[in-house]
CSV table of C-alpha atoms and ligand atoms in Angstrom, one decimal:
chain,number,residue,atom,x,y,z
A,14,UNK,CA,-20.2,-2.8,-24.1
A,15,UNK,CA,-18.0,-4.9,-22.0
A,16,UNK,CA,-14.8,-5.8,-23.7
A,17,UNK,CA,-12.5,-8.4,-22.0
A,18,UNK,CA,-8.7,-7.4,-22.5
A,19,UNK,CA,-6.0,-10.3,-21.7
A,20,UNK,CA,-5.5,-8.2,-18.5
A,21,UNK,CA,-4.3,-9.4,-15.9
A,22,UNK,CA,-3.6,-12.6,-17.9
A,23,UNK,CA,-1.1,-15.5,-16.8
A,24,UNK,CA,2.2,-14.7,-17.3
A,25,UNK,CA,3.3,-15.4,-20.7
A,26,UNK,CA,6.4,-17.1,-22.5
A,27,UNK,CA,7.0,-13.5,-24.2
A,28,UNK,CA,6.8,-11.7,-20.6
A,29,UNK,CA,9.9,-14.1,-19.5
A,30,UNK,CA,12.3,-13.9,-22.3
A,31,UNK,CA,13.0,-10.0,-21.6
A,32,UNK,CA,13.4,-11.5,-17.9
A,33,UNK,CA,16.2,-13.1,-18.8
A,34,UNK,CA,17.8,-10.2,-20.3
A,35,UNK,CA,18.0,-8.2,-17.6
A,36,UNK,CA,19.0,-11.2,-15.6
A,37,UNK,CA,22.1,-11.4,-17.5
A,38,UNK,CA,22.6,-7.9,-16.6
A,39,UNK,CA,22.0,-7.1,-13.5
A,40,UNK,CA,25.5,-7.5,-12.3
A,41,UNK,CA,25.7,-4.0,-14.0
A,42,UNK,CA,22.8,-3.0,-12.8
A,43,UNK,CA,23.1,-3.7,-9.4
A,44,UNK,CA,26.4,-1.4,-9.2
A,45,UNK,CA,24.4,1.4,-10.2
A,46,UNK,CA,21.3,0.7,-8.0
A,47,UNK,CA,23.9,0.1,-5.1
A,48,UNK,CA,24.9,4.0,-5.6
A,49,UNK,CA,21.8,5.7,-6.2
A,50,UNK,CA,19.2,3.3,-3.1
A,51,UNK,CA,20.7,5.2,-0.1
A,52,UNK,CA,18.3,4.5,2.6
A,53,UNK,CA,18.4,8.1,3.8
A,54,UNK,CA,18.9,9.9,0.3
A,55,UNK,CA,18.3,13.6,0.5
A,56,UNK,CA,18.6,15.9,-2.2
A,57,UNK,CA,16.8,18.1,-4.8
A,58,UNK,CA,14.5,16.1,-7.4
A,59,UNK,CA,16.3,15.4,-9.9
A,60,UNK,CA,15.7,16.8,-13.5
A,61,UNK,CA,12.2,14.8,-14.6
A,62,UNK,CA,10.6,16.7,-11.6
A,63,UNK,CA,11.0,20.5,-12.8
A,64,UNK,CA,11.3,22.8,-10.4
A,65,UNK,CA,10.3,21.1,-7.2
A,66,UNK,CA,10.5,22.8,-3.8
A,67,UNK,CA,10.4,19.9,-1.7
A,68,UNK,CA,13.2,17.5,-0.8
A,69,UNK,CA,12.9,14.3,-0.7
A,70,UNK,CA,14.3,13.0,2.8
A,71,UNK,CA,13.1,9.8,4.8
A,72,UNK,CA,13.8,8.1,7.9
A,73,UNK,CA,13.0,4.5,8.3
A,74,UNK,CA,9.5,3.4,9.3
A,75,UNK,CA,8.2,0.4,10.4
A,76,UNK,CA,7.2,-3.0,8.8
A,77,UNK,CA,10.6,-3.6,7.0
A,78,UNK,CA,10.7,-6.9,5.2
A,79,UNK,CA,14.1,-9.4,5.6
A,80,UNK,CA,13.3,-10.1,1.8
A,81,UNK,CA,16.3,-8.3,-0.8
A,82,UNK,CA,14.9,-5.8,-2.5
A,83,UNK,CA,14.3,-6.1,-6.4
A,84,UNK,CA,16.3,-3.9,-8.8
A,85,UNK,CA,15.9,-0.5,-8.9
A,86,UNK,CA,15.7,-1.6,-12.6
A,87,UNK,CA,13.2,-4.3,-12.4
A,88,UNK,CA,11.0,-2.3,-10.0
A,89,UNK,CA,10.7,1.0,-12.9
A,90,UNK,CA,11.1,-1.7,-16.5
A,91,UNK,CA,8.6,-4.1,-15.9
A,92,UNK,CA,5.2,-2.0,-14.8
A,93,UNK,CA,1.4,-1.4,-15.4
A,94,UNK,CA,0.3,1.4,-16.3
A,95,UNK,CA,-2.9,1.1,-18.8
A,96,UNK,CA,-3.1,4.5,-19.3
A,97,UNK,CA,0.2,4.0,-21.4
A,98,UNK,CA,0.1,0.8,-22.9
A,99,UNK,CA,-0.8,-2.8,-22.3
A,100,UNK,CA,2.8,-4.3,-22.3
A,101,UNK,CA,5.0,-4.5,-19.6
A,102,UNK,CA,7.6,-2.0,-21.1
A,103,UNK,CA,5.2,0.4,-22.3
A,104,UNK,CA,4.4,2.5,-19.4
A,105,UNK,CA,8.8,3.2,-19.3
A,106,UNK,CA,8.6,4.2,-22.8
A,107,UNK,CA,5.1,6.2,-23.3
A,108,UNK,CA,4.6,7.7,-19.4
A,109,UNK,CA,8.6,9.5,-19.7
A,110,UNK,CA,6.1,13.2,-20.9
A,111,UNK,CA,3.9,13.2,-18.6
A,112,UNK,CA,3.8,16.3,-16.7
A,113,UNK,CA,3.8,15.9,-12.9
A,114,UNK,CA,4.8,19.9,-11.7
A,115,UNK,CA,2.5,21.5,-10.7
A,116,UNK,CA,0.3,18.9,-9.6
A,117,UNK,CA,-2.6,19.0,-7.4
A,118,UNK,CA,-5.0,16.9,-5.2
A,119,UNK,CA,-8.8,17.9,-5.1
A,120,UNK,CA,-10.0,16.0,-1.2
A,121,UNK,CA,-13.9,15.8,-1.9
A,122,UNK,CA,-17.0,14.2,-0.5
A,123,UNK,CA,-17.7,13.6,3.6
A,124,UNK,CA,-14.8,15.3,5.3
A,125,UNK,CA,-14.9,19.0,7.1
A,126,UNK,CA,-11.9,20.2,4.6
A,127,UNK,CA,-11.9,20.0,1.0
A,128,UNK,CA,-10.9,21.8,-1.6
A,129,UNK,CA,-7.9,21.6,-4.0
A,130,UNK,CA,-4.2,20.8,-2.6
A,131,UNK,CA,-0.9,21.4,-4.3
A,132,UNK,CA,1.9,18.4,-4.2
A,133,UNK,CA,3.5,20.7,-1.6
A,134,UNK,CA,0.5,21.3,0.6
A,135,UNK,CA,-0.3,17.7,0.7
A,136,UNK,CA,3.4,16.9,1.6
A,137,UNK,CA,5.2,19.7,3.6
A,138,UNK,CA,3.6,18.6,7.0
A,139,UNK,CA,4.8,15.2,6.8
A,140,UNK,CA,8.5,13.3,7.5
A,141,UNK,CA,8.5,10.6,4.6
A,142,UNK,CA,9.3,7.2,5.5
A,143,UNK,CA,11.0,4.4,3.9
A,144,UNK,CA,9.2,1.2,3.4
A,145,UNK,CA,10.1,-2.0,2.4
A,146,UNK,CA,7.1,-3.5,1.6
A,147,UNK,CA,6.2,-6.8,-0.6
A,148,UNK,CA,4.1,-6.1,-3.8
A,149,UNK,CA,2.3,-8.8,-5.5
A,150,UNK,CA,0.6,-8.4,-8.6
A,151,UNK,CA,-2.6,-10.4,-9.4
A,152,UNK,CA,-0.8,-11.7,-12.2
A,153,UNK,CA,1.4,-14.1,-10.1
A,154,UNK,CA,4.7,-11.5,-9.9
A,155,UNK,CA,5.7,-10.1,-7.1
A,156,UNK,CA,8.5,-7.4,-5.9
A,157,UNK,CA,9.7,-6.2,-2.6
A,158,UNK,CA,10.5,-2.3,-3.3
A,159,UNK,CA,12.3,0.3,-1.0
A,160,UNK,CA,9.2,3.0,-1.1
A,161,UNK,CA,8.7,5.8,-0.1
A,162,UNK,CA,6.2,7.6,1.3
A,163,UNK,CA,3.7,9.1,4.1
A,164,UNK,CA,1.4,6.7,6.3
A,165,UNK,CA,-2.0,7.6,4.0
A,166,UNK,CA,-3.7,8.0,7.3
A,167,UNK,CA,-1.6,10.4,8.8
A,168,UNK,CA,-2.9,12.3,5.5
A,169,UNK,CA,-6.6,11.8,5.5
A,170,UNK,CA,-6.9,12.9,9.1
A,171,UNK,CA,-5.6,16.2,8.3
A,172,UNK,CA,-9.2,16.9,6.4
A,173,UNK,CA,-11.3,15.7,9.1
A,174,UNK,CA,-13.5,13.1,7.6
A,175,UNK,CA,-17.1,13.2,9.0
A,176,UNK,CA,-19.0,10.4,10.6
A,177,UNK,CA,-20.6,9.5,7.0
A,178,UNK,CA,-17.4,8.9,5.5
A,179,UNK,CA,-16.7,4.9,5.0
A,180,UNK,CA,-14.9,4.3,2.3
A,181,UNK,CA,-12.4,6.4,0.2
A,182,UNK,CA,-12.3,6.6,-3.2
A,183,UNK,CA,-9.5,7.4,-5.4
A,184,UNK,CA,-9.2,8.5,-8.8
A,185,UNK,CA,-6.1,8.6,-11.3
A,186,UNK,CA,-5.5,12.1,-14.0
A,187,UNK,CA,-7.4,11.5,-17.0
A,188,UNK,CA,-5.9,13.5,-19.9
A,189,UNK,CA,-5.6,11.3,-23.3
A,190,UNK,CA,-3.5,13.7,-24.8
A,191,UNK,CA,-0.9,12.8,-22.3
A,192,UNK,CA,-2.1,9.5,-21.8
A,193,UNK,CA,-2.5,7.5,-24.6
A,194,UNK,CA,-3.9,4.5,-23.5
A,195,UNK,CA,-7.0,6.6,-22.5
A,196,UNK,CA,-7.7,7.2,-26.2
A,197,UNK,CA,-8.9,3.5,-25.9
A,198,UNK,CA,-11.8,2.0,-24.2
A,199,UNK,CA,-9.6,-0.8,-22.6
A,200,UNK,CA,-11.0,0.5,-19.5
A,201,UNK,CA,-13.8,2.9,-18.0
A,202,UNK,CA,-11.5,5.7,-17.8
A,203,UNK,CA,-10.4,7.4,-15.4
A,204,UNK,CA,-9.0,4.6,-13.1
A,205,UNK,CA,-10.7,4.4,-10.2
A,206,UNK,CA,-9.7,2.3,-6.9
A,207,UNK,CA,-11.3,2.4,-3.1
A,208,UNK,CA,-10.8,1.3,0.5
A,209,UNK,CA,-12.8,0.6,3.0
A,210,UNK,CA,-11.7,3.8,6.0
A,211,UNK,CA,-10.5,1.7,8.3
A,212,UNK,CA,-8.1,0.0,5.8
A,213,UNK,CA,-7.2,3.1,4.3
A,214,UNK,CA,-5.8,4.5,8.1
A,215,UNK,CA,-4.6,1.4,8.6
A,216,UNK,CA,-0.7,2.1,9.8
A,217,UNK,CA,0.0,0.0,6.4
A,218,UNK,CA,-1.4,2.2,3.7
A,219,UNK,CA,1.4,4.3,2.3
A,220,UNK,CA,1.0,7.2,0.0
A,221,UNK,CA,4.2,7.1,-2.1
A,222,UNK,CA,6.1,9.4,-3.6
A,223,UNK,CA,9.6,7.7,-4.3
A,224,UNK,CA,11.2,4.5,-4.7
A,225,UNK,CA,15.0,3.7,-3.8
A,226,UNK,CA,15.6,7.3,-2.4
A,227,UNK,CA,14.5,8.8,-5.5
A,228,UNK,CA,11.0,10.6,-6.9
A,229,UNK,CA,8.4,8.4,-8.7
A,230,UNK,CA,9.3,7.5,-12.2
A,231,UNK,CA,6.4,8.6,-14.0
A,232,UNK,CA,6.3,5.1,-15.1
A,233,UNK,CA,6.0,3.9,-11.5
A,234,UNK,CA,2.6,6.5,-10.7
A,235,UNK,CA,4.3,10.0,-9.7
A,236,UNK,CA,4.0,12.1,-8.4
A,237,UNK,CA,1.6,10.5,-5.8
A,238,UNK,CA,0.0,6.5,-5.7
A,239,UNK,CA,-1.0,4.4,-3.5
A,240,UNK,CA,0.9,1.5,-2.1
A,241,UNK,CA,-1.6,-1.4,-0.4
A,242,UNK,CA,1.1,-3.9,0.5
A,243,UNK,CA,-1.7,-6.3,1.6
A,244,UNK,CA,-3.8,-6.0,-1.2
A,245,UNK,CA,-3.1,-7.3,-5.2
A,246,UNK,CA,-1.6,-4.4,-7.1
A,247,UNK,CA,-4.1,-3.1,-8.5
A,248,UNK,CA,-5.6,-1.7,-5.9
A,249,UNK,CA,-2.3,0.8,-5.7
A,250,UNK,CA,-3.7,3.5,-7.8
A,251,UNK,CA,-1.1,5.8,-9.6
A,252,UNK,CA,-1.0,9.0,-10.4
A,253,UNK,CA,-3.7,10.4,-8.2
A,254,UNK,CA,-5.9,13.7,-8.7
A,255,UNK,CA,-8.5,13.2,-6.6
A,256,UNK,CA,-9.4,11.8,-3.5
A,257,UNK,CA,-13.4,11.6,-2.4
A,258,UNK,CA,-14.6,10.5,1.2
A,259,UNK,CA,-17.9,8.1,0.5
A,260,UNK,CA,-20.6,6.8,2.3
A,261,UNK,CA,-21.1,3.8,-0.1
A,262,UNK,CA,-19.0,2.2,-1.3
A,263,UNK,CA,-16.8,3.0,-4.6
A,264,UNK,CA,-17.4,1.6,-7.9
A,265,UNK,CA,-14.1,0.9,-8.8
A,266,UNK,CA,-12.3,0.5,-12.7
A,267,UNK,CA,-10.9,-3.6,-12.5
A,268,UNK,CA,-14.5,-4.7,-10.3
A,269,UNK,CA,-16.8,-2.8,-12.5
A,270,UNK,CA,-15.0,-4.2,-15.9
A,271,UNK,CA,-14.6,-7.7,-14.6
A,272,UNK,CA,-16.6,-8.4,-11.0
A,273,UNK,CA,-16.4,-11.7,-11.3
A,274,UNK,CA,-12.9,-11.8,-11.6
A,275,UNK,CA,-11.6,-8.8,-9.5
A,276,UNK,CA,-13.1,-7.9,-5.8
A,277,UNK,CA,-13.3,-5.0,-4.6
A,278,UNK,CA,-11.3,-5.8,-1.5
A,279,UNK,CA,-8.7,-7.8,-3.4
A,280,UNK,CA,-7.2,-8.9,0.0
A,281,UNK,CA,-3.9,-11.1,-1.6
A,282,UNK,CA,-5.1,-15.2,-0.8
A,283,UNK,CA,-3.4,-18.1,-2.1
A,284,UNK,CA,-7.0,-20.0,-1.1
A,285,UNK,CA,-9.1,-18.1,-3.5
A,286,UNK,CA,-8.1,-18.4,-7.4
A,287,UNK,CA,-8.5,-16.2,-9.9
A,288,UNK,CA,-11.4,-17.6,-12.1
A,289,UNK,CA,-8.5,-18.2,-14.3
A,290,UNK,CA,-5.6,-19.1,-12.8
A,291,UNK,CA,-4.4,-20.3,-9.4
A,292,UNK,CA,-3.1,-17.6,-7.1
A,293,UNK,CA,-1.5,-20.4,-4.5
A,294,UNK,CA,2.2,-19.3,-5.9
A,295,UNK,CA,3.9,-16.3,-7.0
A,296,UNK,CA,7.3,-15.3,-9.3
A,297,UNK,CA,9.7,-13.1,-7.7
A,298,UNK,CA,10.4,-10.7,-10.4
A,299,UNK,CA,14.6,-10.6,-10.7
A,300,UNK,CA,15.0,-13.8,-9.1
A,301,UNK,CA,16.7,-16.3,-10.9
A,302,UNK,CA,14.9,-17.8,-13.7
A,303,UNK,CA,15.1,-21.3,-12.9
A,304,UNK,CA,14.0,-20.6,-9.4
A,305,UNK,CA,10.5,-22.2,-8.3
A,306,UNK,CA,7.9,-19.6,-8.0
A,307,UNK,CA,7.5,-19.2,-3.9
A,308,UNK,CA,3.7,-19.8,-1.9
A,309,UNK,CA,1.7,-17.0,-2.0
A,310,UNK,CA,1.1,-16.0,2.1
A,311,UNK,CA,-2.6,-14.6,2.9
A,312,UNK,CA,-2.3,-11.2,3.2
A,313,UNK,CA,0.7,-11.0,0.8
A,314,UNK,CA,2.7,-12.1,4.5
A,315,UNK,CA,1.0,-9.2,6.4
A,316,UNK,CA,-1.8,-11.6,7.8
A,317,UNK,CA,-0.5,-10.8,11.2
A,318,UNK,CA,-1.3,-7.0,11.0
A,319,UNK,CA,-4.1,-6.6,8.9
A,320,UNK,CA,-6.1,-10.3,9.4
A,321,UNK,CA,-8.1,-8.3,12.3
A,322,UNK,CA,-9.9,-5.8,9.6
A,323,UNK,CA,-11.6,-8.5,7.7
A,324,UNK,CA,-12.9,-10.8,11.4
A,325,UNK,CA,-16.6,-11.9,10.4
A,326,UNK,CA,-16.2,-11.5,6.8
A,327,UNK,CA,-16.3,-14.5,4.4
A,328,UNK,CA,-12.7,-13.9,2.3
A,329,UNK,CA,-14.1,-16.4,-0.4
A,330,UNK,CA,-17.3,-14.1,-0.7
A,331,UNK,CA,-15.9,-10.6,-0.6
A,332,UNK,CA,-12.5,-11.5,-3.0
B,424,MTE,N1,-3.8,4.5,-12.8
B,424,MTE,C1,-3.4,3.2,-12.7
B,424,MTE,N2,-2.9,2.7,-11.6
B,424,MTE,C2,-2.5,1.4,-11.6
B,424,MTE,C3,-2.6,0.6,-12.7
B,424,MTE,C4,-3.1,1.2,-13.9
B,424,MTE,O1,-3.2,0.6,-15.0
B,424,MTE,N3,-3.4,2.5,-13.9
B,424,MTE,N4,-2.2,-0.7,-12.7
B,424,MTE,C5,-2.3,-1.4,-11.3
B,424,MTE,C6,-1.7,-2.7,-11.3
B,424,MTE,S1,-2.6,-3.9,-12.0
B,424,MTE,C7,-0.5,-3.0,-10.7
B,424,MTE,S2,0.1,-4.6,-10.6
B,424,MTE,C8,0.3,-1.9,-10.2
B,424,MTE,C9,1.7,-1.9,-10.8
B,424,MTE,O2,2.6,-1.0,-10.2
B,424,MTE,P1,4.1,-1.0,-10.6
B,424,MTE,O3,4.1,-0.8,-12.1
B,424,MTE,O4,4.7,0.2,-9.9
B,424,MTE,O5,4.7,-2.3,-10.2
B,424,MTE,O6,-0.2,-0.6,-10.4
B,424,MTE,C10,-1.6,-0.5,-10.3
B,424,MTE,N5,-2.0,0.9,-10.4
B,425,MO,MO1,-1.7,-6.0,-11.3
């Protein structure tokens, strides 16, 4: 049976209030963030990773945004996460055990190399960049965040996907004992998200594994998620185990539970509402409180990189 959960739902009077909270402190909080988001951090992981070989080190790539950066504190507070809760705060509280040493990536499906990949196999070949990318949520917030990460199609190359393979499906760690949410039926677990191949190689697609110079916070999908800038958040699977090249097209978790409301291409439009709500305007997460919510751009603002992936293809159809 299909069970509609308020998710995503319009944002609520009881989302806001712990807004202004943190508003109140961010002057404190932006002294720490100042010392920890060094653009070109380097350094062990710190102590949530275990024993980690690799260092985390990036150089800036391309794309940067002019927009200021939310908080390091807004960015890793305010998430979701169903696998650990509903609320906004609950992935911070629920995801701090989840184990993310060792971790490993099973490739699968249409490519010449599969198989099952450490953390360290699938990131010692590459120099991580920093992004700073826009995020919007379906829900009508939005962030810009300092990730980081490796272009995703610098990644998929490296198994030589065959001729067959047009989409690519990806598919978050189910374990309900260390995610509790799973121990619901909220959602068809495990999460499940896709891309089209030519959007996943797309120089765009980053596959993150930091935020502000530091590792994932479990709460923000680490060790490894995906980061679609152009795309509604959902789309940016976290916590990823598995990743399957397709002929056909995915069945992924939000379209299969709620077609009508969520596509599977999920291309960010201010023209094309949600069923419920409008998505012409977006809240800045951090911003001041009393500020107007700003105009959603098509693409989330990276119409004039990505617009060419989708020419022939009615947006209002394929949502
Ligand atoms: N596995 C998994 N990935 C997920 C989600 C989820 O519930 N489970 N939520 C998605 C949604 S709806 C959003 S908006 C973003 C939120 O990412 P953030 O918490 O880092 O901002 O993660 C996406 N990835
Ligand atoms: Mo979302």
């Amino acid at each position: 049976m299909l069970i509609r959960v308020p998710f995503p739902h319009e944002p609520q009077a009881s989302e806001i209030t712990p807004h202004r909270v943190w508003d109140k402190r961010r002057d404190l909080i932006r002294v720490a963030a100042a010392s920890m988001a060094l653009p070109f951090a380097s350094g062990p992981a710190n102590g949530q990773t275990g024993k980690a070989t690799l260092k985390l080190a990036a150089v800036p790539g391309p794309y940067p945004t002019t927009d200021k950066p939310t908080s390091y504190r807004d960015v890793t507070t305010y998430n979701n996460f169903y696998e650990f809760g509903l609320d906004k705060s609950d992935p911070l509280e629920n995801a701090q055990g989840l184990r993310t040493r060792p971790w490993s990536v099973e490739i699968a499906g249409e490519a010449e190399v599969t198989g099952r990949f450490t953390l360290e196999d699938i990131l010692k070949p590459h120099a991580l960049e920093e992004r700073v990318y826009r995020f919007r949520c379906v829900e009508a917030w939005s962030r810009v965040v300092p990730w980081l990460g490796l272009p995703l199609g610098d990644l998929l190359k490296r198994f030589r996907p065959t001729s067959r393979a047009k989409f690519v499906e990806f598919t978050t760690l189910l374990d309900p004992r260390q995610m509790p949410g799973q121990r619901s039926g909220v959602l068809d677990w495990p999460y499940v998200e896709g891309l089209r191949i030519d959007e996943a190689v797309h120089p765009l697609s980053l596959l993150v594994v930091g935020l502000y110079g530091r590792w994932l916070p479990n709460q923000s999908g680490a060790p490894l998620r995906l980061i679609v800038p152009w795309k509604y958040g959902f789309k940016s699977i976290k916590s990823i185990v598995r990743i399957r090249f397709t002929e056909r097209q995915p069945r992924t978790s939000w379209n299969q539970m709620a077609p009508d409301e969520y596509g599977f291409y999920a291309n960010v439009n201010p023209a094309v509402d949600h069923p419920r709500w409008s998505q012409a305007k977006e809240r800045r997460i951090g911003a001041n409180f009393l500020a107007p919510r700003i105009d959603t751009l098509p693409f989330n603002g990276y119409a004039a990189e990505v617009a060419g992936l989708y020419r022939g293809l009615d947006l209002r159809r394929f949502y």
